[in-house]
GROMACS .gro file of C-alpha atoms in nm:
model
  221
    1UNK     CA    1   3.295   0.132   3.274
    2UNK     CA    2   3.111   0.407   3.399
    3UNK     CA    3   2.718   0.348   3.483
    4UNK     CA    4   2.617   0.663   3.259
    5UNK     CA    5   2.793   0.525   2.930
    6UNK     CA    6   2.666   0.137   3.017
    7UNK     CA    7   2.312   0.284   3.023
    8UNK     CA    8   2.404   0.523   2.711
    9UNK     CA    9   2.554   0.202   2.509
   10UNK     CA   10   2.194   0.015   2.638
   11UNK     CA   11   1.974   0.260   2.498
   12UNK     CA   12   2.175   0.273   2.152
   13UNK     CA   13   2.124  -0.127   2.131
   14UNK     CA   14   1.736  -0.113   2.171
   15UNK     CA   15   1.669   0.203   1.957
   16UNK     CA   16   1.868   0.079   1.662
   17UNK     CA   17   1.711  -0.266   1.546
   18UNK     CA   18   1.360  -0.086   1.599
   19UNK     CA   19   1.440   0.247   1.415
   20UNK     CA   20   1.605   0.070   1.121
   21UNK     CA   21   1.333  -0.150   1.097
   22UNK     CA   22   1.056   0.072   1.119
   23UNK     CA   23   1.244   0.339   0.841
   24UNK     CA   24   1.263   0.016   0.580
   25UNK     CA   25   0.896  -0.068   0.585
   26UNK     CA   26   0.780   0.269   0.623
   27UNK     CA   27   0.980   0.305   0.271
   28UNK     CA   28   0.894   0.007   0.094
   29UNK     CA   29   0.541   0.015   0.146
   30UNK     CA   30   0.330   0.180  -0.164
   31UNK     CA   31  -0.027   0.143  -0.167
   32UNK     CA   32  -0.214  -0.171  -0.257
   33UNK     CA   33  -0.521  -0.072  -0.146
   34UNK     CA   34  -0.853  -0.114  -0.370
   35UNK     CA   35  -0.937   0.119  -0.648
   36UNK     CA   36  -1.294   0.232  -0.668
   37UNK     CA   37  -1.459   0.302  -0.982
   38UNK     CA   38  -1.486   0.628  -1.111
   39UNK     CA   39  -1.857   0.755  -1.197
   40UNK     CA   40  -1.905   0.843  -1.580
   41UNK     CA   41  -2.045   1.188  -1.623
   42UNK     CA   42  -2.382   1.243  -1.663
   43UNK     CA   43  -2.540   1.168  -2.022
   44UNK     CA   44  -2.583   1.473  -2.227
   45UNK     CA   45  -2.981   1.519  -2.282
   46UNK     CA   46  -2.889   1.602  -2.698
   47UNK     CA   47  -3.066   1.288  -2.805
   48UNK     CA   48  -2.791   1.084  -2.926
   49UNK     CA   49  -2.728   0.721  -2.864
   50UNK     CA   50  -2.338   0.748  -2.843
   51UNK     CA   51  -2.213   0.944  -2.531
   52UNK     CA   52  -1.884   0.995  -2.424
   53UNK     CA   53  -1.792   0.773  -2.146
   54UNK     CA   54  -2.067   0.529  -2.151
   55UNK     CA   55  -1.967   0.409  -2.497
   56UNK     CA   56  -1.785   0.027  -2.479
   57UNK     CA   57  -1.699  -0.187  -2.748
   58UNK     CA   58  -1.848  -0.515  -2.854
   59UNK     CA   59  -1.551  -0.665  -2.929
   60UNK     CA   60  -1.395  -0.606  -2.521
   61UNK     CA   61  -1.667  -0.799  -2.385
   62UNK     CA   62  -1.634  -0.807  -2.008
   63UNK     CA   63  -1.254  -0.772  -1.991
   64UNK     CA   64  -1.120  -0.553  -1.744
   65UNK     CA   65  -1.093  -0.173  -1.906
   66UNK     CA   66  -1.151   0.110  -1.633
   67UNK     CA   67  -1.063   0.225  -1.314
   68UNK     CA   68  -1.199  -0.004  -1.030
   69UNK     CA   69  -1.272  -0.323  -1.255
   70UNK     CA   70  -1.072  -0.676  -1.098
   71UNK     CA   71  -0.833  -0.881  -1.320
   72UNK     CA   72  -0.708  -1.191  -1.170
   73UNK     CA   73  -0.319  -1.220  -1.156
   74UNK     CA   74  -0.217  -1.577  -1.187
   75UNK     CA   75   0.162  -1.590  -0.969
   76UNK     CA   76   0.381  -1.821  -1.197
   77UNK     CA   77   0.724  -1.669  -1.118
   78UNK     CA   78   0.993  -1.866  -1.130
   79UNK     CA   79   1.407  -1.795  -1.131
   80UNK     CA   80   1.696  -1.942  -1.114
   81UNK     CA   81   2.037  -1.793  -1.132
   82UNK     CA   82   2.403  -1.964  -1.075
   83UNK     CA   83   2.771  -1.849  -1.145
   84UNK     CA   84   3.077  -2.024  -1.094
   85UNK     CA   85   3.449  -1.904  -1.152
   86UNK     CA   86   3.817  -2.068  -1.113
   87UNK     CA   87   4.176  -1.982  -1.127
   88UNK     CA   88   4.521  -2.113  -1.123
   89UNK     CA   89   4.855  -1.916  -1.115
   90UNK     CA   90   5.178  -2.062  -1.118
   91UNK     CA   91   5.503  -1.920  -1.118
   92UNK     CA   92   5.849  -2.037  -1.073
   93UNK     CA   93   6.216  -1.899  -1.035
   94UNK     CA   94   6.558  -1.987  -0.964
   95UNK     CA   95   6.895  -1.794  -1.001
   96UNK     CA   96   7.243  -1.914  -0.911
   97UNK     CA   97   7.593  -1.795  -0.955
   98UNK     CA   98   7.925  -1.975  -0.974
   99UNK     CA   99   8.175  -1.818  -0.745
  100UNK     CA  100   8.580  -1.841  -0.843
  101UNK     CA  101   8.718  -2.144  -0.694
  102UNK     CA  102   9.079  -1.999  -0.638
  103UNK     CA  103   9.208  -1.646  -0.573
  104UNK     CA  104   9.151  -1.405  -0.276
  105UNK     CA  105   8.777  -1.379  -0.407
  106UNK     CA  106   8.734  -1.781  -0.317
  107UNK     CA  107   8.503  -1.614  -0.008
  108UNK     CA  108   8.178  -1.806  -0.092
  109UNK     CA  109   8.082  -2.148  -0.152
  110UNK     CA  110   7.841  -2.231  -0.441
  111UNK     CA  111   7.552  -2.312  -0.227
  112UNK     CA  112   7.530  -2.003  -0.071
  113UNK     CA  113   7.462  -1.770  -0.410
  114UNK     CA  114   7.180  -2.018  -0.526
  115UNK     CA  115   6.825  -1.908  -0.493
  116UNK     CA  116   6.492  -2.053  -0.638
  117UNK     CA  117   6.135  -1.964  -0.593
  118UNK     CA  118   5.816  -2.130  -0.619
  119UNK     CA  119   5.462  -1.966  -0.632
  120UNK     CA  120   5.086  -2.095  -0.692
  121UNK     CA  121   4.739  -1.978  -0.610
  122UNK     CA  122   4.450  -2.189  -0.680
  123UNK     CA  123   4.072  -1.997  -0.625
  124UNK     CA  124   3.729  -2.151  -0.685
  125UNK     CA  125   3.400  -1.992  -0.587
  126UNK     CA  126   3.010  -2.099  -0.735
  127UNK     CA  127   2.683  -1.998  -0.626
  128UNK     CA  128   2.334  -2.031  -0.708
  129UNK     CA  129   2.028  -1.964  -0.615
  130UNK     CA  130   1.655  -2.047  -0.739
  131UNK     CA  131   1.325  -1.908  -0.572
  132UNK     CA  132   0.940  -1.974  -0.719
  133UNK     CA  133   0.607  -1.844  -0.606
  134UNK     CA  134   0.280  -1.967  -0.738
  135UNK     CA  135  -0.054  -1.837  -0.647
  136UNK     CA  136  -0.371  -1.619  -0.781
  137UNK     CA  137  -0.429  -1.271  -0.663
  138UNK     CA  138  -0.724  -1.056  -0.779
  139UNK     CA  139  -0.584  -0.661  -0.808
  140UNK     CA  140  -0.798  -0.332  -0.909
  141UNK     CA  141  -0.740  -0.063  -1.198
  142UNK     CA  142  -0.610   0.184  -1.056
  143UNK     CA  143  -0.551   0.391  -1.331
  144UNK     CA  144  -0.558   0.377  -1.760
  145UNK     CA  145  -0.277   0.513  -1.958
  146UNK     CA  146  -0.396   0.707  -2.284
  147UNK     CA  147  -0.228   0.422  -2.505
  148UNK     CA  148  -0.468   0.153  -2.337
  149UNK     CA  149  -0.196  -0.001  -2.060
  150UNK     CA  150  -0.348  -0.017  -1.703
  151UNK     CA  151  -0.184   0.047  -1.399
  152UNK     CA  152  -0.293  -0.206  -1.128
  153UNK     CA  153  -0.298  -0.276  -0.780
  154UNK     CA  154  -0.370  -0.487  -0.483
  155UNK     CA  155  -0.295  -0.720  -0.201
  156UNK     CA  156  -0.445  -1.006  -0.035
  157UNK     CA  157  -0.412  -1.102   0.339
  158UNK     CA  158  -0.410  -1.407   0.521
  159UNK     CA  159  -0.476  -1.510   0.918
  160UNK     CA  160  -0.377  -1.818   1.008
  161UNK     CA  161  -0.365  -1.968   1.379
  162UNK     CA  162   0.045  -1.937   1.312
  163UNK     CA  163   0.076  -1.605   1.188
  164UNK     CA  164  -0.045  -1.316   0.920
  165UNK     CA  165   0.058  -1.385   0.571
  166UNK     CA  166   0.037  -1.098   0.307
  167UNK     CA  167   0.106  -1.084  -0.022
  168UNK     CA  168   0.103  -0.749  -0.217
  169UNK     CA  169   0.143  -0.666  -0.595
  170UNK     CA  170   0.163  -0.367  -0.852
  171UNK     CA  171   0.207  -0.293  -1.198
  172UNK     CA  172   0.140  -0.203  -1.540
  173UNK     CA  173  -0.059  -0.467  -1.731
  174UNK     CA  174  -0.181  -0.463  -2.196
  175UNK     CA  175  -0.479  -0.489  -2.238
  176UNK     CA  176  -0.365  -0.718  -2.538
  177UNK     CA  177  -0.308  -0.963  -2.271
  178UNK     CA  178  -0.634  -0.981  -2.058
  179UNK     CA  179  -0.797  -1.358  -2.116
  180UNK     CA  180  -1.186  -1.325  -2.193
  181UNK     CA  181  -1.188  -1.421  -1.815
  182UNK     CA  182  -0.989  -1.153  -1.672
  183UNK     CA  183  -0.645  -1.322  -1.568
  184UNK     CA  184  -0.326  -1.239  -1.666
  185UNK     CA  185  -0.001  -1.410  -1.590
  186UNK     CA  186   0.268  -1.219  -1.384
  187UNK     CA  187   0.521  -1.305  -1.642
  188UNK     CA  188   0.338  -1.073  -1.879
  189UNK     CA  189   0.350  -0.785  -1.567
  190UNK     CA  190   0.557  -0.479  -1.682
  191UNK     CA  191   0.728  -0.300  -1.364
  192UNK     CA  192   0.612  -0.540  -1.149
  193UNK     CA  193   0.650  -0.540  -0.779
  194UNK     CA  194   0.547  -0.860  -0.592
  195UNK     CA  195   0.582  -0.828  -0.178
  196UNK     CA  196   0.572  -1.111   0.036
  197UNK     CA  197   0.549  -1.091   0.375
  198UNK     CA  198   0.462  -1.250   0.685
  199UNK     CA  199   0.410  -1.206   1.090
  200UNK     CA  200   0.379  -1.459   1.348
  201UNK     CA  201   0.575  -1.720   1.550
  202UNK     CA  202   0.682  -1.912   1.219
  203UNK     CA  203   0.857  -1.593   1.105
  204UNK     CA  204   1.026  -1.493   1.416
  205UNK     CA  205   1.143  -1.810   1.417
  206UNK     CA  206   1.361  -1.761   1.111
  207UNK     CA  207   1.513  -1.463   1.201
  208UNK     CA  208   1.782  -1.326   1.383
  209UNK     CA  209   1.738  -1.154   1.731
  210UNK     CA  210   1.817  -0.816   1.722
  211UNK     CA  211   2.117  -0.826   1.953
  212UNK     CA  212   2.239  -1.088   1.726
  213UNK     CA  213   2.123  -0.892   1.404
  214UNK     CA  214   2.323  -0.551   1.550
  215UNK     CA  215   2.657  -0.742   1.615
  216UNK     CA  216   2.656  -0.889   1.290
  217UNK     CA  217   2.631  -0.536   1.118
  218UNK     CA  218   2.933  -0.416   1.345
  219UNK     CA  219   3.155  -0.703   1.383
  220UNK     CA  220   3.436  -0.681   1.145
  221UNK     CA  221   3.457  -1.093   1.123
   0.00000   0.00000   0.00000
C-alpha cells in the first residue's frame, strides 16, 4: 500500500468518531439553562388598587405561575416493553409414476420416476427491555402559554471524584397539576424530554473505543 493512502486512510479513522460525535451533541443539546424572572411594568399612578401584572389570586397561593418561579419535578419514570413472535411451516410432497413393465418402452425401472419432498422452517425471536429513573430536579418557567400551561426548563449537574453526572429536562407542565408545594410528577410532563448523561472514567469504561466503534459501523458481519 502506498505511504500517501496509509496516511490518507489514518486521518479518515481519527476525524470520523470525533466529527460524528461532536455533530450529535451539538444537535441534541437545547437549552436548560435558568429562566430569570421577568420585571412587571411599572404601576400606573391612576389610584387604583388592581393593576395589571401585579394582580395574583388568592386561591394560587405560592404555586409556581410566571416566568422564572421553580417547581420541583419529582423523576418517577418507569417502562417496560417486551415482544415475542413464532412460526412453523411445514410442507410435504411426493410424486411417482409407474412405468410399463413390457414393451420397447420397459426403459425405466420404478424407482427411478419416484420423487418426494420434505420442507420445514421453525423461527422464534423475543425481546424485552425495561429501564427506570427516579430522582427530584428543580426546573424554571421559562415561558406561560395564554391557556395557563407553562413551558419549563432546567438541568442539574453533578461532580463526583469518578466522573460528571448531568441530568437535563424540558417540557410543558398544567398548572392544574402543581401540588401547594410546587412538585409535579414527570408522568404528568407533556412533551417531555429527560437527558441523562455522564463523563468520567466509569463512562468510558462502558463504551466502545472508537476504532472498535468505526469497524462496527462498516463491517458487513
Amino acid at each position: 500500500m502506498p505511504r500517501r493512502l496509509y496516511k490518507l486512510i489514518l486521518l479518515s479513522l481519527l476525524a470520523f468518531p470525533v466529527g460524528a460525535q461532536a455533530k450529535k451533541d451539538k444537535s441534541a443539546n437545547p437549552d436548560y439553562g435558568p429562566s430569570l424572572p421577568i420585571a412587571p411594568p411599572p404601576a400606573s399612578a391612576n389610584g387604583a388598587i388592581f393593576q395589571i401584572g401585579h394582580y395574583s389570586p388568592l386561591t394560587s397561593g405560592a404555586r409556581a405561575s410566571r416566568v422564572g418561579d421553580i417547581i420541583t419535578i419529582n423523576l418517577v419514570e418507569r417502562t417496560s416493553a417486551s415482544k415475542s413472535t413464532s412460526a412453523t411451516t411445514g410442507r410435504n410432497g411426493s410424486f411417482g409414476l409407474s412405468p410399463p413393465l413390457s414393451g420397447p418402452l420397459n426403459l425405466i425401472s420404478a424407482g427411478d420416476v419416484n420423487m418426494s419432498g420434505d420442507q420445514s422452517f421453525t423461527g422464534k425471536g423475543e425481546t424485552a427491555q425495561s429501564n427506570a429513573l427516579s430522582g427530584e430536579l428543580s426546573v424554571t418557567v421559562a415561558a406561560v402559554y395564554p391557556n395557563g400551561n407553562m413551558l419549563v426548563q432546567g438541568e442539574k449537574a453533578l461532580t463526583l471524584n469518578r466522573g460528571d453526572e448531568k441530568v437535563q429536562f424540558t417540557g410543558i407542565v398544567r398548572a392544574a397539576d402543581i401540588s401547594v408545594d410546587n412538585r409535579v410528577l414527570s408522568t404528568r410532563v407533556a412533551a417531555a424530554r429527560i437527558v441523562y448523561t455522564g463523563k468520567g472514567e466509569i463512562a468510558r469504561a462502558s463504551q466502545q473505543g472508537w476504532l472498535q466503534r468505526f469497524f462496527t459501523r462498516v463491517s458487513p458481519f
